[in-house]
mmCIF file of C-alpha atoms in Angstrom:
data_model
loop_
_atom_site.group_PDB
_atom_site.id
_atom_site.type_symbol
_atom_site.label_atom_id
_atom_site.label_comp_id
_atom_site.label_asym_id
_atom_site.label_seq_id
_atom_site.Cartn_x
_atom_site.Cartn_y
_atom_site.Cartn_z
ATOM 1 C CA ALA M 1 225.788 -19.659 63.219
ATOM 2 C CA ASN M 2 222.405 -21.239 62.456
ATOM 3 C CA ASP M 3 221.570 -21.587 66.156
ATOM 4 C CA ILE M 4 222.625 -18.037 67.007
ATOM 5 C CA GLY M 5 220.611 -16.725 64.055
ATOM 6 C CA ARG M 6 217.475 -18.395 65.386
ATOM 7 C CA TYR M 7 218.046 -17.104 68.910
ATOM 8 C CA MET M 8 218.659 -13.607 67.615
ATOM 9 C CA LEU M 9 215.549 -13.725 65.453
ATOM 10 C CA CYS M 10 213.422 -14.472 68.492
ATOM 11 C CA GLY M 11 215.117 -11.652 70.381
ATOM 12 C CA ALA M 12 214.813 -9.191 67.512
ATOM 13 C CA VAL M 13 211.092 -9.833 67.020
ATOM 14 C CA PHE M 14 210.118 -9.522 70.672
ATOM 15 C CA LEU M 15 212.486 -6.702 71.513
ATOM 16 C CA ALA M 16 211.256 -4.713 68.479
ATOM 17 C CA LEU M 17 207.578 -5.375 69.294
ATOM 18 C CA PRO M 18 207.295 -2.640 71.981
ATOM 19 C CA GLN M 19 208.801 -0.073 69.607
ATOM 20 C CA VAL M 20 206.394 -1.036 66.812
ATOM 21 C CA THR M 21 203.510 -0.808 69.271
ATOM 22 C CA ARG M 22 204.670 2.591 70.571
ATOM 23 C CA ASN M 23 205.022 3.967 67.014
ATOM 24 C CA GLN M 24 201.670 2.410 66.025
ATOM 25 C CA GLY M 25 203.461 0.610 63.203
ATOM 26 C CA HIS M 26 201.030 -2.309 63.201
ATOM 27 C CA VAL M 27 198.462 -2.959 60.509
ATOM 28 C CA ALA M 28 195.076 -1.450 61.322
ATOM 29 C CA ILE M 29 191.785 -1.827 59.522
ATOM 30 C CA THR M 30 189.988 1.372 60.462
ATOM 31 C CA LEU M 31 186.694 1.160 58.584
ATOM 32 C CA LEU M 32 184.532 1.041 61.704
ATOM 33 C CA PRO M 33 186.347 3.683 63.799
ATOM 34 C CA ASP M 34 186.485 6.056 60.810
ATOM 35 C CA ALA M 35 182.771 5.637 60.248
ATOM 36 C CA LEU M 36 181.911 6.323 63.881
ATOM 37 C CA GLY M 37 183.052 9.932 63.925
ATOM 38 C CA PRO M 38 185.869 11.570 65.795
ATOM 39 C CA ARG M 39 184.749 11.146 69.422
ATOM 40 C CA ALA M 40 183.182 7.673 69.101
ATOM 41 C CA GLY M 41 186.148 6.534 66.959
ATOM 42 C CA ARG M 42 188.590 7.608 69.693
ATOM 43 C CA LEU M 43 186.564 5.801 72.358
ATOM 44 C CA TYR M 44 186.375 2.679 70.194
ATOM 45 C CA ARG M 45 190.122 2.733 69.540
ATOM 46 C CA ARG M 46 190.873 3.244 73.242
ATOM 47 C CA ALA M 47 188.547 0.396 74.266
ATOM 48 C CA LEU M 48 190.094 -1.846 71.641
ATOM 49 C CA LEU M 49 193.625 -1.009 72.813
ATOM 50 C CA LEU M 50 192.685 -1.755 76.442
ATOM 51 C CA LEU M 51 191.101 -5.067 75.477
ATOM 52 C CA THR M 52 194.149 -5.964 73.416
ATOM 53 C CA ALA M 53 196.403 -5.041 76.331
ATOM 54 C CA VAL M 54 194.433 -7.423 78.590
ATOM 55 C CA VAL M 55 194.859 -10.241 76.073
ATOM 56 C CA VAL M 56 198.575 -9.542 75.637
ATOM 57 C CA LEU M 57 199.087 -9.424 79.425
ATOM 58 C CA THR M 58 197.234 -12.733 79.751
ATOM 59 C CA VAL M 59 199.533 -14.305 77.177
ATOM 60 C CA ALA M 60 202.529 -12.793 79.011
ATOM 61 C CA TRP M 61 201.218 -14.356 82.249
ATOM 62 C CA PHE M 62 201.072 -17.808 80.633
ATOM 63 C CA CYS M 63 204.547 -17.297 79.158
ATOM 64 C CA THR M 64 205.878 -16.308 82.582
ATOM 65 C CA ASP M 65 204.472 -19.552 83.979
ATOM 66 C CA VAL M 66 206.199 -21.488 81.183
ATOM 67 C CA ALA M 67 209.472 -19.666 81.782
ATOM 68 C CA MET M 68 209.370 -20.491 85.494
ATOM 69 C CA ALA M 69 208.685 -24.143 84.710
ATOM 70 C CA GLN M 70 211.573 -24.192 82.187
ATOM 71 C CA TYR M 71 213.848 -22.655 84.810
ATOM 72 C CA ARG M 72 212.843 -25.160 87.513
ATOM 73 C CA GLN M 73 213.243 -28.114 85.141
ATOM 74 C CA GLY M 74 216.496 -26.903 83.579
ATOM 75 C CA VAL M 75 215.113 -27.245 80.034
ATOM 76 C CA LEU M 76 217.638 -26.467 77.294
ATOM 77 C CA THR M 77 217.068 -25.638 73.662
ATOM 78 C CA ALA M 78 217.373 -28.526 71.155
ATOM 79 C CA MET M 79 220.031 -26.770 69.079
ATOM 80 C CA ALA M 80 223.715 -27.733 68.809
ATOM 81 C CA ASN M 81 224.622 -24.710 70.946
ATOM 82 C CA GLN M 82 222.224 -25.240 73.793
ATOM 83 C CA ILE M 83 221.137 -22.448 76.106
ATOM 84 C CA PRO M 84 218.493 -22.441 78.825
ATOM 85 C CA ARG M 85 215.140 -22.181 77.106
ATOM 86 C CA TRP M 86 213.823 -19.778 79.756
ATOM 87 C CA TRP M 87 216.262 -17.103 78.458
ATOM 88 C CA LEU M 88 214.236 -16.960 75.235
ATOM 89 C CA THR M 89 210.902 -17.127 76.993
ATOM 90 C CA VAL M 90 211.852 -14.215 79.231
ATOM 91 C CA VAL M 91 212.588 -12.135 76.127
ATOM 92 C CA VAL M 92 209.084 -12.993 74.852
ATOM 93 C CA VAL M 93 207.523 -11.973 78.178
ATOM 94 C CA PHE M 94 209.471 -8.700 78.240
ATOM 95 C CA GLY M 95 208.362 -7.781 74.721
ATOM 96 C CA LEU M 96 204.705 -8.642 75.406
ATOM 97 C CA VAL M 97 204.556 -6.751 78.717
ATOM 98 C CA LEU M 98 206.214 -3.642 77.350
ATOM 99 C CA SER M 99 203.883 -3.671 74.333
ATOM 100 C CA ALA M 100 200.908 -3.893 76.666
ATOM 101 C CA VAL M 101 202.221 -0.923 78.626
ATOM 102 C CA HIS M 102 202.397 1.049 75.406
ATOM 103 C CA MET M 103 198.800 0.108 74.652
ATOM 104 C CA ILE M 104 197.566 1.165 78.106
ATOM 105 C CA LEU M 105 199.341 4.499 78.395
ATOM 106 C CA PRO M 106 197.803 7.449 76.565
ATOM 107 C CA ARG M 107 200.063 8.665 73.780
ATOM 108 C CA PRO M 108 200.353 11.667 71.503
ATOM 109 C CA PRO M 109 199.691 11.280 67.792
ATOM 110 C CA VAL M 110 202.581 9.856 65.819
ATOM 111 C CA PRO M 111 203.739 12.052 62.907
ATOM 112 C CA GLY M 112 202.914 10.284 59.649
ATOM 113 C CA ALA M 113 200.326 7.940 61.212
ATOM 114 C CA SER M 114 197.090 7.475 59.290
ATOM 115 C CA ALA M 115 194.325 9.963 60.010
ATOM 116 C CA GLY M 116 192.968 9.449 63.527
ATOM 117 C CA HIS M 117 195.085 6.363 64.150
ATOM 118 C CA GLY M 118 197.333 7.980 66.724
ATOM 119 C CA GLU M 119 194.702 9.901 68.679
ATOM 120 C CA VAL M 120 194.071 7.474 71.519
#
């Protein structure tokens, strides 16, 4: 049960990440964008989201490389119930890529989001 719990935790975190990103459920410190005014604040938020998407896609690229190496080498987890480690790494890649997609695509404001936070 302990092993499965750890595997499921990894899956839950990275499979929920795209939904949290889509709903803009992340923590945001908006002092600068709020001080810039509506138009400049939107541009700032958009630029920041695009930069963040580039970073997340870069991390996903590295994770993909690791997953391919794990697959080629046949690496297993170190738990009592061993599974191929690349299975978990692919879940991480999926969550990161889908989160980046949600950052790149324009989206409508989310009801209940903080003022101006969902306007990008």
